[in-house]
Structures are given as C-alpha cells and as structure tokens.
mmCIF file of C-alpha atoms in Angstrom:
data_model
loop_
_atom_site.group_PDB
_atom_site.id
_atom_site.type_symbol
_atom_site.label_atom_id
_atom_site.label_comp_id
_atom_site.label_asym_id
_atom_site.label_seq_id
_atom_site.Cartn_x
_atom_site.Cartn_y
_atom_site.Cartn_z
ATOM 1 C CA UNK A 297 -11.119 1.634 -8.979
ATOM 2 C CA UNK A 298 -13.764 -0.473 -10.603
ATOM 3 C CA UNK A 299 -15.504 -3.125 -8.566
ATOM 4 C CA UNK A 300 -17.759 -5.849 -10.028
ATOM 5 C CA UNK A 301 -19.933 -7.809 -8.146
ATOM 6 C CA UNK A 302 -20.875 -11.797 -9.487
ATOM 7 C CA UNK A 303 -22.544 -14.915 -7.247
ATOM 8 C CA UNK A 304 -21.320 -18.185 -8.571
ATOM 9 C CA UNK A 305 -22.830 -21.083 -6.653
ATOM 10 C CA UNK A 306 -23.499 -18.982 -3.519
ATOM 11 C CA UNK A 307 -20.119 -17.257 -3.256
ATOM 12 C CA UNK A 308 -20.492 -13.540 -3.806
ATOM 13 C CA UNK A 309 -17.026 -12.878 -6.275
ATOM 14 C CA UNK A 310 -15.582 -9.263 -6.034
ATOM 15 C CA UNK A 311 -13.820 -8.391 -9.060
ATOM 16 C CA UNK A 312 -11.653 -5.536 -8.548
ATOM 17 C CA UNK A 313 -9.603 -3.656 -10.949
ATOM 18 C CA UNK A 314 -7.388 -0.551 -10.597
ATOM 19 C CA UNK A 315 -5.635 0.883 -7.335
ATOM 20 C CA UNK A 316 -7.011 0.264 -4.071
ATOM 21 C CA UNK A 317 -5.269 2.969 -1.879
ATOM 22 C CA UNK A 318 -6.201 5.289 0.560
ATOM 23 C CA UNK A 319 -8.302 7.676 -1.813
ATOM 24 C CA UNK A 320 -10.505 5.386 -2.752
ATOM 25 C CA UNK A 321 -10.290 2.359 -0.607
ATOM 26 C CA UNK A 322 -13.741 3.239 0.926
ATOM 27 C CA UNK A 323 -15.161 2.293 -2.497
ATOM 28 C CA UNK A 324 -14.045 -1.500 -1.690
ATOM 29 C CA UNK A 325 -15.701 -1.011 2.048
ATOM 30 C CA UNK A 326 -18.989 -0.304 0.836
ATOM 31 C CA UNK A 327 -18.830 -2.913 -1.796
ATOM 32 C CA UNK A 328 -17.978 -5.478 1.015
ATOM 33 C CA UNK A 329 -20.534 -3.749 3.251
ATOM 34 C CA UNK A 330 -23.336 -4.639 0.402
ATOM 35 C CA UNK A 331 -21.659 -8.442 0.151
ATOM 36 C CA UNK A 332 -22.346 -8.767 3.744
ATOM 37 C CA UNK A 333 -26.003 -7.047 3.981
ATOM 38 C CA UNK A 334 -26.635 -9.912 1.579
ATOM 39 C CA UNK A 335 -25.881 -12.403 3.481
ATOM 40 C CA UNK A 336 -23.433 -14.107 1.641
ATOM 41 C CA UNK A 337 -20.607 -15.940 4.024
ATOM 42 C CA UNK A 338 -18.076 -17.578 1.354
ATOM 43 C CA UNK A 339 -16.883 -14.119 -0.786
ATOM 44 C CA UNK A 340 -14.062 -14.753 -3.360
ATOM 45 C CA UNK A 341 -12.126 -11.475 -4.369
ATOM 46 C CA UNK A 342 -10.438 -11.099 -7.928
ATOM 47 C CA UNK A 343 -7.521 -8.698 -7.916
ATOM 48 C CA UNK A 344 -6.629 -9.940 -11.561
ATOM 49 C CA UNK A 345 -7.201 -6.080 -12.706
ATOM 50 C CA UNK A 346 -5.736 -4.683 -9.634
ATOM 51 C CA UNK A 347 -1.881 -2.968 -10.803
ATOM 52 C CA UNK A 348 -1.362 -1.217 -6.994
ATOM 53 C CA UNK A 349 -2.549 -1.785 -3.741
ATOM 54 C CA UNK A 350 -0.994 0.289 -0.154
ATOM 55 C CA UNK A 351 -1.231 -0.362 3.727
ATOM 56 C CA UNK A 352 -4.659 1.266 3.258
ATOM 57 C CA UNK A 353 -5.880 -1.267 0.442
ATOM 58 C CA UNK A 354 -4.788 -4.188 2.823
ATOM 59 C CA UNK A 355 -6.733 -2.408 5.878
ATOM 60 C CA UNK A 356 -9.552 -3.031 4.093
ATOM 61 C CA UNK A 357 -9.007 -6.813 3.095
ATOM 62 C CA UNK A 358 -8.629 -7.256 6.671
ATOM 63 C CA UNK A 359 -11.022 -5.539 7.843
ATOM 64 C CA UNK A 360 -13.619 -7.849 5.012
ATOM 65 C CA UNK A 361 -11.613 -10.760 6.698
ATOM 66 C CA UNK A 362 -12.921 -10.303 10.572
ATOM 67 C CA UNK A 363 -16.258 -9.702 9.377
ATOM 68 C CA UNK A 364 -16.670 -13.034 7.782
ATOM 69 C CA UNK A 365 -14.856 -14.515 10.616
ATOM 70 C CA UNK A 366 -17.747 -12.946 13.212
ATOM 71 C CA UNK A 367 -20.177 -14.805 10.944
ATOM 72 C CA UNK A 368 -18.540 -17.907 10.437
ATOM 73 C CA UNK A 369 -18.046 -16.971 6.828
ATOM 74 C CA UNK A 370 -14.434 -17.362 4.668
ATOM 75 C CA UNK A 371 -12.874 -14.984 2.501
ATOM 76 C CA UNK A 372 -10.195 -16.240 -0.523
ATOM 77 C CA UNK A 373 -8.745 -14.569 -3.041
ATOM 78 C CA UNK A 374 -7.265 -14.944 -6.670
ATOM 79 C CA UNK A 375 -5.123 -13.407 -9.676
ATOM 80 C CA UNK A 376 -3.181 -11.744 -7.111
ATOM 81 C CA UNK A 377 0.022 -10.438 -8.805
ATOM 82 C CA UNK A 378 3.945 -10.967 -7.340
ATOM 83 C CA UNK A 379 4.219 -7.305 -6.336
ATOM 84 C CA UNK A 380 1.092 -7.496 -4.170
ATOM 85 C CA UNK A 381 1.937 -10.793 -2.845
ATOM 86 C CA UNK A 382 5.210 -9.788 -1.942
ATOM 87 C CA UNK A 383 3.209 -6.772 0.306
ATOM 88 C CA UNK A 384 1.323 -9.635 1.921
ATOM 89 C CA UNK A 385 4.146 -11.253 2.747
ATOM 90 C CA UNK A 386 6.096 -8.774 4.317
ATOM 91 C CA UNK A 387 3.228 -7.594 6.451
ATOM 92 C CA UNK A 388 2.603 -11.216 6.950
ATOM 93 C CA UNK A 389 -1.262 -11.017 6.046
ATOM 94 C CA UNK A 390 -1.142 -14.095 3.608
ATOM 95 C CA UNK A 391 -1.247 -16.070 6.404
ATOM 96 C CA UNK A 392 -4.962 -14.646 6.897
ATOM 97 C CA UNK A 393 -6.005 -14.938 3.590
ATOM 98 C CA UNK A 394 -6.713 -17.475 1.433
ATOM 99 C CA UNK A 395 -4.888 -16.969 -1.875
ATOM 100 C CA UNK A 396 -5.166 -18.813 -4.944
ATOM 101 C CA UNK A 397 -4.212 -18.900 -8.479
ATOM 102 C CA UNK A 398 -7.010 -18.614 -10.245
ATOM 103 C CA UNK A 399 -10.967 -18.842 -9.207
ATOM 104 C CA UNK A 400 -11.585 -21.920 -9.545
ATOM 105 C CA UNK A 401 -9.221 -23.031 -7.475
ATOM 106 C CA UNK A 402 -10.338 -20.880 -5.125
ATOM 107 C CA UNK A 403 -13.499 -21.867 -5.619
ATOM 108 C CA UNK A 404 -12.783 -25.489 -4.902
ATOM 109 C CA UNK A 405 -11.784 -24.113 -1.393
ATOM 110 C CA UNK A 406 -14.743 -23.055 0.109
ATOM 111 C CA UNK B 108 22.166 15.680 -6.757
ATOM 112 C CA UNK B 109 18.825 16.710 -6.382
ATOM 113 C CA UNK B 110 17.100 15.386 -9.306
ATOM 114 C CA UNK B 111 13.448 16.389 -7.811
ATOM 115 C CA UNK B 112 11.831 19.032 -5.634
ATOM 116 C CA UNK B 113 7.999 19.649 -5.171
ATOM 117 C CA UNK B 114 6.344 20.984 -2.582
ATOM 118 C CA UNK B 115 2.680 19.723 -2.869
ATOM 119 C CA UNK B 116 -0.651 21.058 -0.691
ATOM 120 C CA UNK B 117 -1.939 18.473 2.146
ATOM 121 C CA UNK B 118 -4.560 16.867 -0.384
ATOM 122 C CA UNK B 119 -5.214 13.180 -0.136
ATOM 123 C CA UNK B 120 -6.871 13.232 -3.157
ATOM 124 C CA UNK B 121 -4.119 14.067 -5.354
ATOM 125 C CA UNK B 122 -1.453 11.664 -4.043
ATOM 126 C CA UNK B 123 -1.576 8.935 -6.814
ATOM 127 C CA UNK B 124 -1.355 10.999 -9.493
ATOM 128 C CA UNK B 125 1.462 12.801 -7.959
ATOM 129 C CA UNK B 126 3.730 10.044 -7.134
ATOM 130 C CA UNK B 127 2.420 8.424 -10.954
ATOM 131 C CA UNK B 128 4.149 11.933 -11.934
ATOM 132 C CA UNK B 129 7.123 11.467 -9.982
ATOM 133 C CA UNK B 130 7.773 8.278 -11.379
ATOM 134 C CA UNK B 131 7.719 9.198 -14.992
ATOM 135 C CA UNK B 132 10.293 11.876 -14.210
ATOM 136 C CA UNK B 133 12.463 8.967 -12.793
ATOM 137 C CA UNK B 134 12.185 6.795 -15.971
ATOM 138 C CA UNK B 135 15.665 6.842 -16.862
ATOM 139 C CA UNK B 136 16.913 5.609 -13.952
ATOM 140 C CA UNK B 137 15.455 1.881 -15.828
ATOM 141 C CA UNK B 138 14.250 0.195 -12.821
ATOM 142 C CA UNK B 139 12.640 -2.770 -13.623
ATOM 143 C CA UNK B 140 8.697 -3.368 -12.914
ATOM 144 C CA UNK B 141 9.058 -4.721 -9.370
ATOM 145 C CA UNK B 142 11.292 -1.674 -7.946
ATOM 146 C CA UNK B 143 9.272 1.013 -9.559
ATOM 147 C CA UNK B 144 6.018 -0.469 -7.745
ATOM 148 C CA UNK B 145 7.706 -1.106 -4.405
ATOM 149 C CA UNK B 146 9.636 1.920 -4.747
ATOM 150 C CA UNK B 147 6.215 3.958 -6.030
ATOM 151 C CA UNK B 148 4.670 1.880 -2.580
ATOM 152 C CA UNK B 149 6.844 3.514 -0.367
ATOM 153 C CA UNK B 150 6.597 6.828 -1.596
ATOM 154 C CA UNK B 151 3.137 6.859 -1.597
ATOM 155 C CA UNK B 152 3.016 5.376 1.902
ATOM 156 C CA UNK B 153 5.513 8.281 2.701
ATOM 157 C CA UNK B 154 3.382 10.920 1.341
ATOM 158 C CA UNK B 155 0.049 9.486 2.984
ATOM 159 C CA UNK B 156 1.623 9.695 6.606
ATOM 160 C CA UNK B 157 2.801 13.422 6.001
ATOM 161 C CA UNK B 158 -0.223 14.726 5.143
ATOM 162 C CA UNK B 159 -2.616 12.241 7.502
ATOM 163 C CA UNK B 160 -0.435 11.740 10.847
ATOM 164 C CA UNK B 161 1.764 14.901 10.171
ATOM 165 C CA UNK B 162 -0.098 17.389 8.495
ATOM 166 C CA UNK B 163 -3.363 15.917 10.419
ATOM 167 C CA UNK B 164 -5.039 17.010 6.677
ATOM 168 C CA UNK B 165 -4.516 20.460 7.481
ATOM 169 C CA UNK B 166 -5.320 21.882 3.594
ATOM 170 C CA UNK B 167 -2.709 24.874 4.851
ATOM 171 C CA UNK B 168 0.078 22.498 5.529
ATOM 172 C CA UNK B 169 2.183 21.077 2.555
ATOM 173 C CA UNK B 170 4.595 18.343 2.166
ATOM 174 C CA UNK B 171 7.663 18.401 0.316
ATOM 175 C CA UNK B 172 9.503 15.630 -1.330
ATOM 176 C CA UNK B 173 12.890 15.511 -1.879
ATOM 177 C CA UNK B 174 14.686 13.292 -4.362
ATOM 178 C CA UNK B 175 18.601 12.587 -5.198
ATOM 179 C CA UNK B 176 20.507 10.614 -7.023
ATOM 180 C CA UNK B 177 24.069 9.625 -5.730
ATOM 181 C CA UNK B 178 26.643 7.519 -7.187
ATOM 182 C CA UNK B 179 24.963 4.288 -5.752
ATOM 183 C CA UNK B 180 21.690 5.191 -4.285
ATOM 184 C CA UNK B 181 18.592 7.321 -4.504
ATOM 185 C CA UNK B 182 17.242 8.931 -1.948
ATOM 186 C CA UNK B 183 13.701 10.087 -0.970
ATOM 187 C CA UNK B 184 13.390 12.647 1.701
ATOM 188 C CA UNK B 185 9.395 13.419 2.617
ATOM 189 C CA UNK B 186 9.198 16.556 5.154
ATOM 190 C CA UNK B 187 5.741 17.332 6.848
ATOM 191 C CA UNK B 188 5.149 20.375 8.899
ATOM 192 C CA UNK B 189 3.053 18.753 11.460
ATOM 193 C CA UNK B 190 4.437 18.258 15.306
ATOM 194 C CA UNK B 191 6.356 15.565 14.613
ATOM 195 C CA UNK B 192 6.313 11.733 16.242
ATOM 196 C CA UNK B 193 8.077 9.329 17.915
ATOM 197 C CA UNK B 194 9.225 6.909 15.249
ATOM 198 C CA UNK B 195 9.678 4.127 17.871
ATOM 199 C CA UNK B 196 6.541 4.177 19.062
ATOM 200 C CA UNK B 197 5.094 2.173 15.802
ATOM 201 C CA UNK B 198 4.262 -1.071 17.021
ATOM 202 C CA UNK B 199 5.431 -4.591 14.756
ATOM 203 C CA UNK B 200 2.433 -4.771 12.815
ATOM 204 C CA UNK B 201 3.093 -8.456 12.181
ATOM 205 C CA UNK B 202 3.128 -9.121 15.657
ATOM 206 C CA UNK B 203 0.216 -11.590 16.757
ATOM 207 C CA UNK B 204 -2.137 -8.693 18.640
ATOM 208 C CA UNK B 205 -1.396 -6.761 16.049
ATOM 209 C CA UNK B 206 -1.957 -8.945 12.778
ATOM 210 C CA UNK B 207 -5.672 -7.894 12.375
ATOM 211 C CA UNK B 208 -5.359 -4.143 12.848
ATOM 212 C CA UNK B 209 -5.891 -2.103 10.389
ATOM 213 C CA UNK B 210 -3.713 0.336 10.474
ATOM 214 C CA UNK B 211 0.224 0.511 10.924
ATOM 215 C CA UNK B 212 1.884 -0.720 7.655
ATOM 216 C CA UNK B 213 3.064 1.992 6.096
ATOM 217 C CA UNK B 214 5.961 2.313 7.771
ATOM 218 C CA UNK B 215 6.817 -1.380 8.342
ATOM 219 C CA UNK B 216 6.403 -1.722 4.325
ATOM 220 C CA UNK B 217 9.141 1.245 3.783
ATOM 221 C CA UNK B 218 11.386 -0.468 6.407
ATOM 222 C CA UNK B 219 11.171 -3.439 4.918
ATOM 223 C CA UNK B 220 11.358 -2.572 0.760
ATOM 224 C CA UNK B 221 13.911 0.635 1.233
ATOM 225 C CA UNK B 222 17.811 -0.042 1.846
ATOM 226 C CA UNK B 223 17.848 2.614 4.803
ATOM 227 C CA UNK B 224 15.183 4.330 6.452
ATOM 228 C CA UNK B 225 15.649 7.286 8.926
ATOM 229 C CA UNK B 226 13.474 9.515 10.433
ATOM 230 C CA UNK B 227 14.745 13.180 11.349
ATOM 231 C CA UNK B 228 13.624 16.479 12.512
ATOM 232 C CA UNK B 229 11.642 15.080 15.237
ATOM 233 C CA UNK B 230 10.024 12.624 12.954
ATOM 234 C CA UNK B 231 8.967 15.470 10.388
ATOM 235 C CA UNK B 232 11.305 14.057 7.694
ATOM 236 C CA UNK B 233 11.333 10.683 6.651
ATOM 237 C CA UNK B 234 14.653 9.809 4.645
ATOM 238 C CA UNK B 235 14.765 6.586 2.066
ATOM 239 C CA UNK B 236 17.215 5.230 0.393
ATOM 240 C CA UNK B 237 17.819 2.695 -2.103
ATOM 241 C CA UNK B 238 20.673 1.612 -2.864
ATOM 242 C CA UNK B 239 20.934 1.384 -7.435
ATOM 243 C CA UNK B 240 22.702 -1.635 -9.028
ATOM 244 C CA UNK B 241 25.185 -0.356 -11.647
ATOM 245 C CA UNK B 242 22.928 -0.191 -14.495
ATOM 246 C CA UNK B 243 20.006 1.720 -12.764
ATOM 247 C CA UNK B 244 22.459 4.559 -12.077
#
C-alpha cells in the first residue's frame, strides 16, 4: 500500500494507492492516527490508486469516520472506483461517507 | 471437477498473493473485471475468516481451498480446522447499531456477491458458488 499525505487549504488529503486489506490495513490506521495528532478536522481520502479494498479496508474508513465525528470533523472521499463502490453499497457504508468524483468536488464539500 | 486444491499454512501475511495466484490459474474461465474482483473479494474474505476466527492464527493449523467447475457454476469450498461457529449468529452488519462497527462484513459481502452460500461441518467449511453465464464456462 502506498499512502501520501498533502494539506490543501486546511484539509489534510490521504492519497492511497494499492490494496487496503487486512495485512496491511494498519498502515492506513497509523496514517489517519498522524492526520488526527495534527489536528486537522476536514480529511479528504483519494482511493484513485486503490485496485482492492476488503471488510478489513472498510473497518478502517469507519473507524477514521467516528473519530472525526468525536471532534466535530468530516471525512469525504474521491476517485473511488465501481467495484469498491459497489462494496459500499452492499454493506451500506456510503451512506456514512461522503463520496465524490473527483477532489475538487469534494473539496467544495467541506 | 476439481479444477484447484491447495492446502495453505494459517499465515495472514500471505493471503493476497495467494488468492492473486488462484486467480491467474482461473483465467480461462474469462470473467470480466467486475466478477474477478468480487469473486477475488470473497475468496479473500473466505480465507481471512479461516485462518482469523477458525484457525484463531494458529501457524499449525492450515486452510484448504477447494475449487470446481460444473456445467453452470463454480464453486469455492474454504475448510478451516478450528472449532467451528454458529453461522447464524453473525449479526446484519447494515443494521442501524451495527452500521459503525468495524467488524462483521466478510460474510455479509460473500452472501451478498456469491449465487449460494452454505456453511457446513459445523461452520468449518464455507461453500460458494457462482453460478457462470454460458461463455465463462
């Protein structure tokens, strides 16, 4: 997994690339851990690069979710492919998140 | 038939490349992009729970996966040699109090991408199917 961390007018943008599964998913925690120690509230994630995500991947998104929630804070994200919007929508989680074409859309959002 | 038969060590670790292997051995069925990742989803999701909530990561405990292709359907059958588990006692993940857990999709996502789901052998096997249109056979 590759993870890439930007600020663009105060919203911290994760840009993730690769699989976010169980193996590795800690790897997007600890990013979103960092995102948070920094105090930034509006946090934009990029899953342009991201070709597979499982139930473990979308733990984590969740879990980045209710933290930003507990501080008032809102979490979007973009370039999220059919396959793993089709996951969200199954498990009904798009309803939580914020998903947009493209960042600045998103951006427009927060 | 049996078109695939591995037995594989309880080793977290190694799970996407092994089901990234599985899939290239399955190339001529010609699924189109969609299936193969929902279909690579659910066997990784499969593979996950045998050697996390079966095999309870015990390195001396394997998992062996099972594939076949019949006239009209392929099947996936995941065996774990845990204790075994009550397959209705998964809650709805999707369900209100449960929306923000994290944990308890892995199942629901199989149920809901795979044709047929059973679980047998006291919950030690999980068995998938999904069912091939003409051409994918």
């Amino acid at each position: 997994m590759d993870i890439k961390l930007d600020n663009i007018n105060g919203v911290a943008i994760v840009t993730v690339g690769g699989n976010i599964n169980m193996d590795n998913c800690n790897e997007l925690r600890d990013a979103f851990k960092k995102v948070l120690k920094d105090g930034k509230t509006k946090v934009l994630i990029d899953l342009a690069k991201v070709v597979f995500i499982d139930s473990s991947g979308i733990a984590s998104l969740i879990e980045m979710f209710q933290n930003l929630e507990k501080v008032g804070g809102k979490m979007r994200l973009c370039h999220v492919n059919k396959n793993i919007i089709g996951l969200f929508e199954i498990t009904k989680v798009h309803k939580l998140f914020g998903i947009f074409e493209n960042r600045e859309e998103a951006l427009k959002e927060f | 038939m049996i078109i695939f038969d591995q037995t594989i060590p309880s080793d977290m670790s190694g799970v996407t490349e092994f089901v990234s292997a599985v899939f290239e051995k399955l190339s001529f069925l010609s699924f189109d992009e969609p299936t193969v990742f929902n279909l690579k989803l659910c066997l990784h999701e499969a593979v996950v729970n045998a050697i996390k909530h079966g095999n309870k990561l015990n390195s001396k405990l394997r998992v062996r996966v099972i594939i076949k292709n019949e006239e009209n359907k392929l099947i996936f059958e995941v065996d774990d040699q845990g204790e075994g588990f009550d397959p209705q006692s998964i809650p709805d993940p999707t369900a209100e109090e449960n929306i923000l857990k994290c944990s308890g999709r892995g199942v629901f996502l199989i149920k809901n991408i795979m044709d047929d789901v059973q679980f047998q052998n006291n919950g030690k096997t999980i068995k998938m199917v999904k069912l091939l249109k003409k051409e994918e056979g």
